[in-house]
XYZ file of C-alpha atoms in Angstrom:
682
model
C 81.548 -5.904 -35.014
C 80.566 -9.507 -35.652
C 81.000 -10.562 -39.324
C 77.744 -12.549 -39.142
C 75.872 -9.443 -38.184
C 77.313 -7.538 -41.193
C 76.375 -10.372 -43.554
C 72.789 -10.364 -42.278
C 72.526 -6.616 -42.787
C 73.877 -6.871 -46.341
C 71.352 -9.603 -47.155
C 68.421 -7.518 -45.782
C 69.457 -4.533 -47.929
C 69.613 -6.707 -51.085
C 66.141 -8.157 -50.372
C 64.708 -4.681 -49.836
C 66.169 -3.471 -53.149
C 64.805 -6.542 -54.903
C 61.336 -5.921 -53.519
C 61.093 -2.482 -55.036
C 58.453 -2.359 -57.790
C 59.980 -0.978 -61.001
C 56.876 -1.183 -63.189
C 53.898 0.463 -61.515
C 51.504 0.099 -64.451
C 48.367 -2.042 -63.884
C 48.655 -5.709 -64.832
C 46.683 -6.833 -67.870
C 44.855 -9.463 -65.785
C 43.329 -8.145 -62.537
C 42.809 -10.505 -59.563
C 40.137 -9.590 -57.026
C 40.203 -10.313 -53.300
C 37.106 -12.479 -53.744
C 38.962 -14.655 -56.270
C 41.920 -15.052 -53.919
C 39.654 -16.173 -51.083
C 37.788 -18.611 -53.332
C 40.998 -20.224 -54.523
C 42.303 -20.489 -50.961
C 39.085 -22.190 -49.874
C 39.294 -24.659 -52.778
C 42.848 -25.630 -51.880
C 41.979 -26.358 -48.262
C 41.608 -29.946 -47.182
C 38.099 -31.205 -46.484
C 37.004 -31.037 -42.872
C 37.002 -34.376 -41.124
C 33.491 -35.065 -39.898
C 32.063 -38.130 -38.254
C 30.090 -40.317 -40.635
C 26.363 -39.778 -40.779
C 24.427 -42.497 -39.059
C 21.331 -43.742 -40.749
C 18.731 -45.261 -38.471
C 16.639 -47.799 -40.251
C 14.436 -49.474 -37.605
C 12.949 -49.028 -34.147
C 15.699 -51.051 -32.464
C 18.348 -48.615 -33.640
C 16.173 -45.689 -32.523
C 15.857 -47.242 -29.073
C 19.627 -47.843 -28.919
C 20.314 -44.264 -29.984
C 17.932 -42.871 -27.365
C 19.339 -45.121 -24.648
C 22.879 -44.030 -25.484
C 21.964 -40.309 -25.448
C 20.086 -40.654 -22.163
C 23.049 -42.392 -20.555
C 25.290 -39.558 -21.718
C 22.964 -36.927 -20.265
C 22.493 -38.807 -17.000
C 26.262 -39.160 -16.674
C 26.666 -35.420 -17.173
C 23.972 -34.708 -14.588
C 25.612 -36.966 -12.024
C 28.865 -35.040 -12.471
C 27.700 -31.426 -13.025
C 24.097 -31.416 -11.868
C 24.444 -27.792 -10.843
C 24.944 -26.744 -14.463
C 21.589 -25.641 -15.814
C 22.667 -25.899 -19.475
C 22.962 -29.696 -19.094
C 19.381 -29.932 -17.834
C 18.125 -27.592 -20.558
C 19.815 -29.584 -23.347
C 18.560 -32.854 -21.889
C 14.949 -31.604 -21.690
C 15.088 -30.036 -25.148
C 16.464 -33.259 -26.612
C 13.593 -35.246 -25.060
C 11.203 -32.689 -26.491
C 12.786 -33.122 -29.926
C 12.070 -36.846 -29.554
C 8.382 -35.964 -28.946
C 8.562 -37.514 -25.503
C 6.975 -34.637 -23.564
C 6.341 -36.781 -20.510
C 10.077 -37.447 -20.104
C 10.853 -33.787 -20.846
C 8.507 -32.696 -18.079
C 10.106 -35.193 -15.728
C 13.547 -33.724 -16.460
C 12.344 -30.160 -15.905
C 10.752 -31.183 -12.609
C 13.967 -32.931 -11.511
C 15.886 -29.753 -12.301
C 13.477 -27.653 -10.257
C 14.060 -29.870 -7.225
C 17.602 -28.435 -7.056
C 17.379 -25.297 -4.956
C 19.837 -23.239 -7.008
C 17.970 -24.028 -10.243
C 14.592 -23.514 -8.595
C 15.615 -19.931 -7.922
C 16.738 -19.400 -11.525
C 13.840 -17.855 -13.430
C 15.323 -18.827 -16.828
C 14.672 -22.499 -16.017
C 11.014 -21.686 -15.384
C 10.806 -19.666 -18.601
C 12.210 -22.461 -20.748
C 9.942 -25.020 -19.077
C 6.850 -22.908 -19.699
C 7.984 -22.121 -23.241
C 7.990 -25.856 -23.977
C 4.402 -26.205 -22.710
C 3.224 -23.146 -24.619
C 4.959 -24.235 -27.821
C 3.142 -27.558 -27.652
C -0.156 -25.774 -26.831
C -0.584 -27.214 -23.342
C -2.215 -24.060 -21.980
C -3.339 -25.417 -18.617
C 0.084 -26.916 -17.988
C 1.596 -23.520 -18.767
C -0.836 -21.793 -16.385
C 0.049 -24.164 -13.583
C 3.739 -23.558 -14.175
C 3.278 -19.793 -14.251
C 1.426 -19.986 -10.931
C 4.217 -22.019 -9.358
C 6.856 -19.701 -10.788
C 5.324 -16.454 -9.518
C 4.710 -17.991 -6.108
C 8.333 -19.161 -5.936
C 9.858 -15.996 -7.440
C 7.354 -13.172 -6.909
C 10.017 -10.489 -7.288
C 11.004 -11.476 -10.830
C 8.950 -9.128 -12.976
C 9.639 -11.012 -16.200
C 7.623 -13.987 -14.986
C 4.581 -11.786 -14.298
C 4.905 -9.988 -17.634
C 5.063 -13.198 -19.647
C 2.226 -14.795 -17.666
C 0.006 -11.793 -18.325
C 1.052 -11.643 -21.974
C 0.065 -15.284 -22.454
C -3.386 -14.741 -20.935
C -3.918 -11.600 -22.979
C -2.915 -13.358 -26.199
C -5.458 -16.068 -25.343
C -8.127 -13.377 -24.956
C -8.508 -14.039 -21.237
C -8.715 -10.370 -20.191
C -10.295 -11.127 -16.818
C -7.569 -13.668 -16.072
C -4.858 -11.191 -17.012
C -6.466 -8.606 -14.738
C -6.522 -11.113 -11.894
C -2.814 -11.831 -12.383
C -2.097 -8.099 -12.326
C -3.986 -7.823 -9.032
C -1.959 -10.677 -7.555
C 1.210 -8.965 -8.712
C 0.217 -5.599 -7.260
C -0.102 -7.170 -3.801
C 3.682 -7.563 -3.887
C 4.014 -3.811 -4.471
C 6.303 -3.996 -7.555
C 8.248 -1.111 -9.023
C 6.650 1.730 -10.935
C 6.909 -0.016 -14.296
C 4.697 -2.860 -13.070
C 1.941 -0.447 -12.045
C 2.253 1.480 -15.301
C 1.948 -1.759 -17.268
C -1.287 -2.511 -15.396
C -2.595 0.967 -16.240
C -1.674 0.603 -19.926
C -3.410 -2.777 -19.947
C -6.667 -1.204 -18.723
C -6.367 1.697 -21.162
C -5.985 -0.741 -24.055
C -9.507 -1.896 -23.244
C -10.813 1.671 -22.649
C -11.265 1.052 -18.907
C -10.560 4.654 -17.869
C -12.178 4.407 -14.434
C -10.238 1.256 -13.635
C -7.043 2.964 -14.730
C -7.853 5.933 -12.468
C -8.423 3.610 -9.527
C -5.096 1.875 -10.204
C -3.380 5.262 -10.336
C -4.812 6.004 -6.877
C -3.261 2.808 -5.539
C -0.066 3.448 -7.492
C 0.648 6.797 -5.833
C -0.060 5.275 -2.425
C 2.396 2.435 -3.069
C 5.022 4.711 -4.657
C 4.495 8.176 -3.148
C 7.066 9.768 -5.414
C 6.925 12.902 -7.487
C 7.267 11.035 -10.770
C 4.227 8.894 -9.894
C 2.066 11.929 -9.092
C 3.171 13.702 -12.276
C 2.211 10.657 -14.348
C -1.173 10.627 -12.602
C -1.692 14.295 -13.405
C -0.707 13.819 -17.064
C -3.186 10.940 -17.303
C -5.990 13.187 -16.045
C -4.836 16.011 -18.341
C -4.993 13.673 -21.321
C -8.603 12.926 -20.406
C -9.395 16.659 -20.156
C -10.122 16.572 -16.390
C -8.702 19.975 -15.360
C -10.215 19.861 -11.878
C -8.845 16.383 -11.243
C -5.397 17.453 -12.468
C -5.303 20.371 -10.033
C -6.538 18.183 -7.205
C -3.850 15.642 -8.020
C -1.086 18.229 -7.880
C -2.427 19.706 -4.638
C -2.484 16.291 -2.961
C 1.052 15.635 -4.152
C 2.243 18.968 -2.752
C 0.617 18.235 0.617
C 2.392 14.889 0.881
C 5.744 15.463 -0.795
C 6.551 19.159 -0.877
C 8.509 19.253 2.372
C 10.613 16.115 2.337
C 10.901 14.711 -1.173
C 14.123 15.277 -3.082
C 12.206 15.543 -6.349
C 9.836 18.213 -5.054
C 11.362 20.655 -7.512
C 10.015 18.660 -10.452
C 6.601 18.582 -8.812
C 6.411 22.345 -8.398
C 7.713 22.966 -11.918
C 5.108 20.612 -13.386
C 2.352 22.173 -11.251
C 3.312 25.702 -12.258
C 3.567 24.801 -15.951
C 0.114 23.221 -15.764
C -1.370 26.415 -14.298
C 0.484 28.433 -16.923
C -1.085 26.323 -19.698
C -4.471 26.987 -18.111
C -3.650 30.745 -18.210
C -3.776 30.933 -14.403
C -0.690 33.135 -14.073
C -1.466 34.220 -10.506
C -1.720 30.616 -9.391
C 1.526 29.757 -11.178
C 3.323 32.679 -9.501
C 2.097 31.604 -6.063
C 3.317 28.054 -6.710
C 6.761 29.262 -7.738
C 7.082 31.498 -4.684
C 5.898 28.793 -2.337
C 8.404 26.381 -3.859
C 11.305 28.822 -3.557
C 10.459 29.309 0.128
C 10.269 25.590 0.890
C 12.967 24.002 -1.261
C 16.656 24.522 -0.427
C 18.474 26.589 -2.991
C 20.888 23.792 -3.790
C 18.018 21.658 -5.075
C 16.064 24.410 -6.833
C 18.262 25.444 -9.776
C 15.799 24.392 -12.440
C 12.920 25.851 -10.440
C 14.705 29.187 -10.181
C 15.454 29.339 -13.922
C 11.827 28.456 -14.711
C 10.598 31.168 -12.380
C 12.898 33.745 -13.985
C 11.604 32.796 -17.444
C 8.035 32.986 -16.144
C 8.534 36.458 -14.665
C 10.207 37.674 -17.859
C 7.090 36.680 -19.731
C 4.390 37.673 -17.237
C 5.938 40.048 -14.692
C 9.156 41.502 -13.301
C 12.099 40.029 -11.435
C 11.943 42.213 -8.357
C 9.861 39.755 -6.370
C 12.347 36.960 -7.025
C 15.379 39.011 -6.107
C 13.752 40.197 -2.877
C 13.104 36.587 -1.871
C 16.682 35.473 -2.472
C 19.035 38.344 -1.656
C 20.725 38.764 1.674
C 18.156 41.249 2.960
C 16.106 38.295 4.185
C 18.813 37.323 6.632
C 18.823 40.741 8.263
C 15.040 40.742 8.453
C 15.060 37.404 10.257
C 17.746 38.610 12.654
C 15.629 41.618 13.487
C 12.533 39.483 14.080
C 14.222 36.910 16.332
C 15.855 39.692 18.317
C 12.477 41.262 19.012
C 10.747 37.960 19.814
C 13.233 35.104 20.375
C 10.415 32.609 21.076
C 8.701 33.105 17.738
C 9.602 29.646 16.507
C 8.019 30.098 13.082
C 10.540 32.861 12.395
C 13.351 30.546 13.451
C 12.076 27.903 11.052
C 12.087 30.385 8.184
C 15.553 31.630 9.123
C 16.931 28.086 9.266
C 15.345 27.283 5.921
C 17.060 30.296 4.382
C 20.438 29.194 5.737
C 19.906 25.640 4.566
C 19.253 26.932 1.054
C 22.715 28.514 1.119
C 24.329 25.336 2.454
C 26.905 26.623 4.970
C 27.015 23.852 7.602
C 28.621 25.879 10.374
C 26.160 28.724 10.008
C 23.199 26.331 9.863
C 24.326 24.669 13.112
C 24.826 28.047 14.729
C 21.267 29.109 13.906
C 19.898 25.777 15.149
C 21.785 26.102 18.459
C 20.524 29.645 18.942
C 16.970 28.546 18.174
C 16.856 25.579 20.590
C 18.367 27.731 23.342
C 15.025 29.581 23.573
C 13.287 27.083 25.860
C 9.553 27.745 26.438
C 8.841 29.736 29.623
C 6.497 27.207 31.298
C 6.203 23.443 31.575
C 2.957 23.250 29.629
C 2.701 21.232 26.478
C 0.981 23.920 24.431
C 4.129 26.078 24.697
C 6.376 23.205 23.618
C 4.429 21.846 20.656
C 6.059 24.163 18.119
C 9.426 24.370 19.864
C 10.014 20.610 19.792
C 10.094 20.616 15.973
C 13.271 22.696 16.105
C 14.965 19.700 17.737
C 13.404 17.303 15.237
C 14.550 19.367 12.260
C 17.982 19.745 13.805
C 18.376 15.998 14.219
C 17.093 15.285 10.713
C 19.441 17.887 9.261
C 22.437 16.300 10.997
C 21.454 12.843 9.818
C 20.309 13.480 6.265
C 22.173 16.557 5.088
C 25.286 16.766 7.256
C 25.407 12.959 7.662
C 26.994 13.289 11.105
C 25.528 10.361 13.039
C 27.202 11.129 16.362
C 25.846 14.674 16.323
C 22.401 13.311 15.459
C 22.512 10.927 18.423
C 23.674 13.772 20.689
C 20.770 16.001 19.533
C 18.195 13.312 20.334
C 19.735 12.596 23.745
C 19.825 16.270 24.721
C 16.252 16.781 23.574
C 15.001 13.832 25.658
C 16.862 15.166 28.698
C 15.274 18.597 28.286
C 11.623 17.480 28.028
C 9.870 17.370 31.457
C 8.504 13.814 31.109
C 6.912 13.939 34.574
C 4.380 16.441 33.175
C 4.164 15.675 29.476
C 6.125 14.022 26.710
C 6.326 13.759 22.921
C 5.975 10.325 21.387
C 7.470 11.515 18.093
C 10.837 12.255 19.706
C 11.088 8.798 21.262
C 10.091 7.134 18.003
C 12.422 9.210 15.835
C 15.330 8.505 18.151
C 14.573 4.766 18.125
C 14.130 4.669 14.351
C 17.442 6.481 13.934
C 19.169 3.778 16.003
C 17.490 1.087 13.891
C 18.781 2.744 10.719
C 22.243 2.586 12.282
C 21.704 -1.161 12.937
C 21.697 -0.613 16.712
C 18.574 -2.586 17.585
C 19.499 -3.011 21.251
C 19.775 0.769 21.758
C 16.447 1.280 19.982
C 14.752 -1.211 22.321
C 16.274 0.510 25.349
C 14.916 3.846 24.147
C 11.424 2.493 23.517
C 11.430 0.644 26.835
C 12.427 3.860 28.608
C 9.641 5.675 26.770
C 7.076 3.116 27.960
C 8.377 3.368 31.511
C 8.556 7.157 31.713
C 5.874 8.422 29.332
C 3.658 5.634 27.912
C 1.573 6.636 24.898
C -0.565 4.814 22.361
C 1.697 5.782 19.488
C 4.799 4.433 21.236
C 3.183 1.079 21.990
C 1.864 0.748 18.431
C 5.190 1.578 16.810
C 7.166 -0.621 19.187
C 4.865 -3.566 18.480
C 5.097 -2.865 14.747
C 8.908 -2.916 14.911
C 9.038 -6.182 16.873
C 6.466 -7.754 14.558
C 8.558 -6.689 11.572
C 11.502 -8.578 13.082
C 9.285 -11.606 13.846
C 9.602 -11.404 17.651
C 6.134 -12.705 18.536
C 6.839 -13.217 22.246
C 8.005 -9.627 22.564
C 4.842 -8.481 20.787
C 2.715 -10.396 23.297
C 4.565 -8.891 26.241
C 4.164 -5.425 24.765
C 0.443 -5.951 24.256
C 0.162 -7.082 27.866
C 1.939 -3.947 29.090
C -0.162 -1.864 26.712
C -3.389 -3.274 28.143
C -2.165 -2.987 31.723
C -1.605 0.691 31.071
C -4.840 1.211 29.120
C -7.319 -1.650 29.769
C -10.198 0.299 28.218
C -8.490 0.564 24.809
C -10.621 -1.497 22.426
C -8.182 -0.923 19.561
C -5.397 -2.603 21.535
C -7.593 -5.568 22.472
C -8.688 -6.034 18.862
C -5.149 -5.855 17.514
C -3.922 -8.296 20.165
C -6.604 -10.782 19.172
C -5.884 -10.148 15.496
C -2.216 -10.994 16.104
C -3.129 -14.289 17.771
C -5.541 -15.114 14.987
C -2.877 -14.415 12.341
C -0.737 -16.993 14.150
C -3.646 -19.492 14.026
C -3.902 -19.365 17.830
C -7.698 -19.464 17.822
C -8.134 -20.224 21.510
C -5.699 -17.494 22.490
C -7.556 -14.989 20.315
C -10.883 -16.052 21.852
C -9.418 -15.716 25.353
C -8.217 -12.200 24.543
C -11.680 -11.220 23.332
C -13.282 -12.691 26.460
C -10.936 -10.721 28.700
C -11.660 -7.606 26.683
C -15.463 -7.710 26.896
C -15.272 -8.410 30.625
C -13.538 -5.078 31.256
C -15.647 -2.705 33.374
C -14.998 0.258 31.040
C -14.260 0.353 27.311
C -13.746 3.364 25.068
C -15.361 1.936 21.902
C -17.196 -1.233 22.963
C -19.085 -1.565 19.676
C -15.766 -1.916 17.832
C -14.662 -4.706 20.149
C -17.951 -6.627 20.012
C -18.057 -6.368 16.230
C -14.497 -7.677 15.984
C -15.334 -10.591 18.306
C -18.498 -11.464 16.392
C -16.717 -11.237 13.021
C -13.982 -13.479 14.407
C -16.453 -16.185 15.433
C -18.286 -15.937 12.110
C -15.009 -16.304 10.206
C -14.255 -19.410 12.286
C -17.670 -20.854 11.395
C -18.766 -20.931 15.069
C -22.419 -19.962 14.582
C -23.556 -21.133 18.018
C -20.835 -19.103 19.695
C -21.812 -16.124 17.550
C -25.448 -16.504 18.556
C -24.433 -16.665 22.215
C -22.342 -13.515 21.754
C -25.305 -11.642 20.321
C -27.429 -12.728 23.285
C -24.759 -11.511 25.706
C -24.555 -8.238 23.837
C -28.333 -7.801 24.010
C -28.137 -8.241 27.772
C -25.929 -5.145 27.819
C -27.588 -2.997 25.185
C -30.788 -3.098 23.187
C -29.584 -0.756 20.482
C -31.360 -0.931 17.138
C -28.166 -1.765 15.233
C -27.562 -4.774 17.460
C -31.022 -6.203 16.693
C -30.615 -5.644 12.955
C -27.115 -7.115 12.917
C -28.339 -10.145 14.879
C -31.217 -10.723 12.468
C -28.954 -10.349 9.428
C -26.567 -12.876 10.930
C -29.391 -15.373 11.413
C -30.558 -14.805 7.848
C -27.030 -15.208 6.434
C -26.391 -18.525 8.217
C -28.578 -20.469 5.780
C -27.250 -23.259 3.601
C -28.416 -24.771 0.346
C -30.962 -27.072 2.016
C -34.559 -25.763 1.974
C -35.116 -26.869 5.568
C -32.022 -24.982 6.659
C -33.258 -21.886 4.846
C -36.641 -22.078 6.573
C -34.953 -22.554 9.919
C -32.710 -19.523 9.388
C -35.689 -17.467 8.239
C -37.595 -18.409 11.374
C -34.622 -17.512 13.586
C -34.325 -14.126 11.905
C -38.088 -13.555 12.326
C -37.815 -14.451 16.010
C -35.102 -11.816 16.443
C -37.210 -9.196 14.690
C -40.243 -10.178 16.782
C -38.228 -9.785 19.979
C -36.940 -6.422 18.820
C -40.434 -5.165 17.965
C -41.773 -6.445 21.277
C -39.000 -4.651 23.147
C -39.680 -1.373 21.326
C -43.425 -1.654 21.998
C -43.179 -2.517 25.679
C -39.960 -0.874 26.879
C -39.290 1.967 24.465
C -42.566 3.126 22.868
C -41.115 6.592 22.264
C -38.584 5.213 19.739
C -41.022 5.268 16.841
C -38.556 6.033 14.082
C -36.272 3.180 15.220
C -39.252 0.851 15.103
C -40.065 1.937 11.543
C -36.450 1.337 10.473
C -36.576 -2.110 12.071
C -39.764 -3.028 10.212
C -38.322 -1.825 6.902
C -35.243 -4.006 7.442
C -37.549 -6.900 8.198
C -39.465 -6.382 4.940
C -36.194 -6.175 3.020
C -35.100 -9.487 4.542
C -38.386 -11.164 3.675
C -38.088 -10.004 0.068
C -34.547 -11.385 -0.155
C -35.778 -14.855 0.819
C -37.893 -15.003 -2.341
C -40.717 -17.513 -2.207
C -39.956 -18.458 1.394
C -40.351 -14.887 2.590
C -43.660 -13.221 3.330
C -43.453 -9.441 3.463
C -47.216 -9.185 4.136
C -46.610 -10.433 7.665
C -44.597 -7.305 8.342
C -46.635 -4.802 6.331
C -49.501 -5.336 8.742
C -47.262 -3.949 11.474
C -46.310 -0.803 9.571
C -47.660 2.507 10.910
C -49.422 5.327 9.188
C -47.526 8.552 8.612
C -49.214 11.609 10.094
C -48.263 15.214 9.563
C -48.634 17.199 12.765
C -47.867 20.648 13.997
C -46.292 21.712 17.226
C -45.434 25.005 18.762
C -41.777 25.941 19.045
C -40.718 27.820 22.116
C -37.998 30.410 22.520
C -36.639 32.332 25.478
C -39.300 34.986 24.932
C -42.160 32.476 24.769
C -44.062 30.684 21.970
C -42.875 31.837 18.579
C -44.256 29.706 15.734
C -45.469 26.293 14.652
C -43.479 23.661 12.850
C -44.553 20.528 11.024
C -43.229 17.087 11.926
C -43.936 13.470 11.021
C -45.567 11.209 13.575
C -46.380 7.527 13.306
C -49.612 5.767 14.245
C -49.093 2.045 14.765
C -51.893 -0.574 14.459
C -52.140 -1.218 18.210
C -52.527 2.528 18.782
C -55.369 2.570 16.256
C -57.189 -0.147 18.253
C -56.709 1.773 21.475
C -58.064 4.927 19.826
C -61.213 3.059 18.748
C -61.773 1.788 22.299
C -61.378 5.302 23.679
C -63.860 6.691 21.134
C -66.396 4.000 22.050
C -65.962 4.693 25.780
C -66.358 8.415 25.198
C -69.611 7.912 23.222
C -70.982 5.552 25.887
C -70.241 8.080 28.633
C -71.825 10.868 26.623
C -75.024 8.819 26.051
C -75.198 7.950 29.758
C -74.945 11.597 30.789
C -77.617 12.524 28.235
C -80.012 9.816 29.528
C -79.666 11.092 33.144
C -80.569 14.596 32.024
């Protein structure tokens, strides 16, 4: 070996021996770790720091500020994308009490698109305004922030918190309403509900819950709604809430198990054991076994407490399979049995067996080409396709199922819009928009239906293809020109695009159609459109055209109300509007007297509306003008007739109008004169 190596080893051994402590007794003077650290700190050299600058006059202050601003501006010119530079710059200006410059810096930062989308910039900007008690500035900033970033919940929360801290409850409620239009997540809705409950607004909270479950139709939302009603002691409302949730979510929601468990536990608390048992059994029949573990354990515990387990075992054991096989063998076209059988197999989860049962079920084609025989059968195909897509997640098989189903349906006699739409929506989910359009176009060509047109237009509108929407509406109206709903929606589309003349042209084409299914809907939409555009003369002309077609009571009343509502703040304008409304009522009364004297009740309703209008005009109105036209109510009796002849008398209300009273007096006078003349001859 190397001699140097041996020497090093010998030295290490000597050092190790020397380091051994011979005296292990405690030292007379103990040194603590704190003392060691203090001494080490004292022996350290002083940290080199730049000298403190003392500013003594305004010139030095100005120089200091100029120097700092140049430094910040230099940083911004180099790394303007870095938000921390902008934040430090604005905060420094704020520390100098120059809020105008600070605002300018924040606004310059917000011009940059990347920073404009960063909600932390907005928060710091608003925090500066709030800290300095510029409330209106803060409100303006919050408004800009939530308009720019409506999906950032933190902005809404802080905006609402500020208004609530200021005691502006109505303002906070208004901000919540603006937020809810963006349909936020569940926490946003729950915050709104808690806000109303803090102010004991139970009815408002209930109304918000109604909107909440419509926006988020999930089991957790319905359960929260039910617990809210339970807390308020509304047992009937709780049950109604659970029943509505079951109707909407029991069949297709993955959390349906929680819903049924909560529903059953509620009935159990109310000591309605029979109801709870029915809920459990219904749930076990409708929820696949793989998703019902908790439900099953709850049901077992329930039966141990209130009943026996035989009913549960009979519903789950393999006997059910043999029973279904026996039923489908006896009647292979009993599709309800096939549905139950398939549901049983799906609860077990064997893919091959599920597909086998589906194939056997769809092989039983209805015996005749009549839609009533196919209405139940077609849902076998729908369930099959949904199973392949959602559970088996085999997209090619799903596509094959839809194609085979569409080939099988005799479209020359009848069709099913749901199949076309489901197939198209499946292709959209697979990002195959071209194939979806081909399917919907084929559906329109082979079997046009209202639902197909509506859904196709909705899809194209969702993608922003306005020209396609127009073409679809044109085809829709070529196929069904009497469809007032289609005309109204077409005009509504054009109006939403600010194409006023196009919308008016659509309405004109619509009302010129020889036949319409709901003409009153179309006319009302046209009139409302012109009113919203402020075209009162056009609206008046529309009412006149409508009266040329129909003299219905509602048309007269609507026309008069329109004339009364067109008044402005000027007293002359009010009088003019009042006179126009009176002219309409006069024409209506004249028409009912001369052309439809039998419509007495309609005439009374018209006069009452007239009086109500006169009262609403205050000092300008004169209800006495109308009261003179009111009739007297008379109770009369008439004989009712049956197949066997007169049976009895019934009372009814008749009306005697002033002009009838005058005529009656003339008849009485003529009768007396004739009687006197006959008596004088005798």
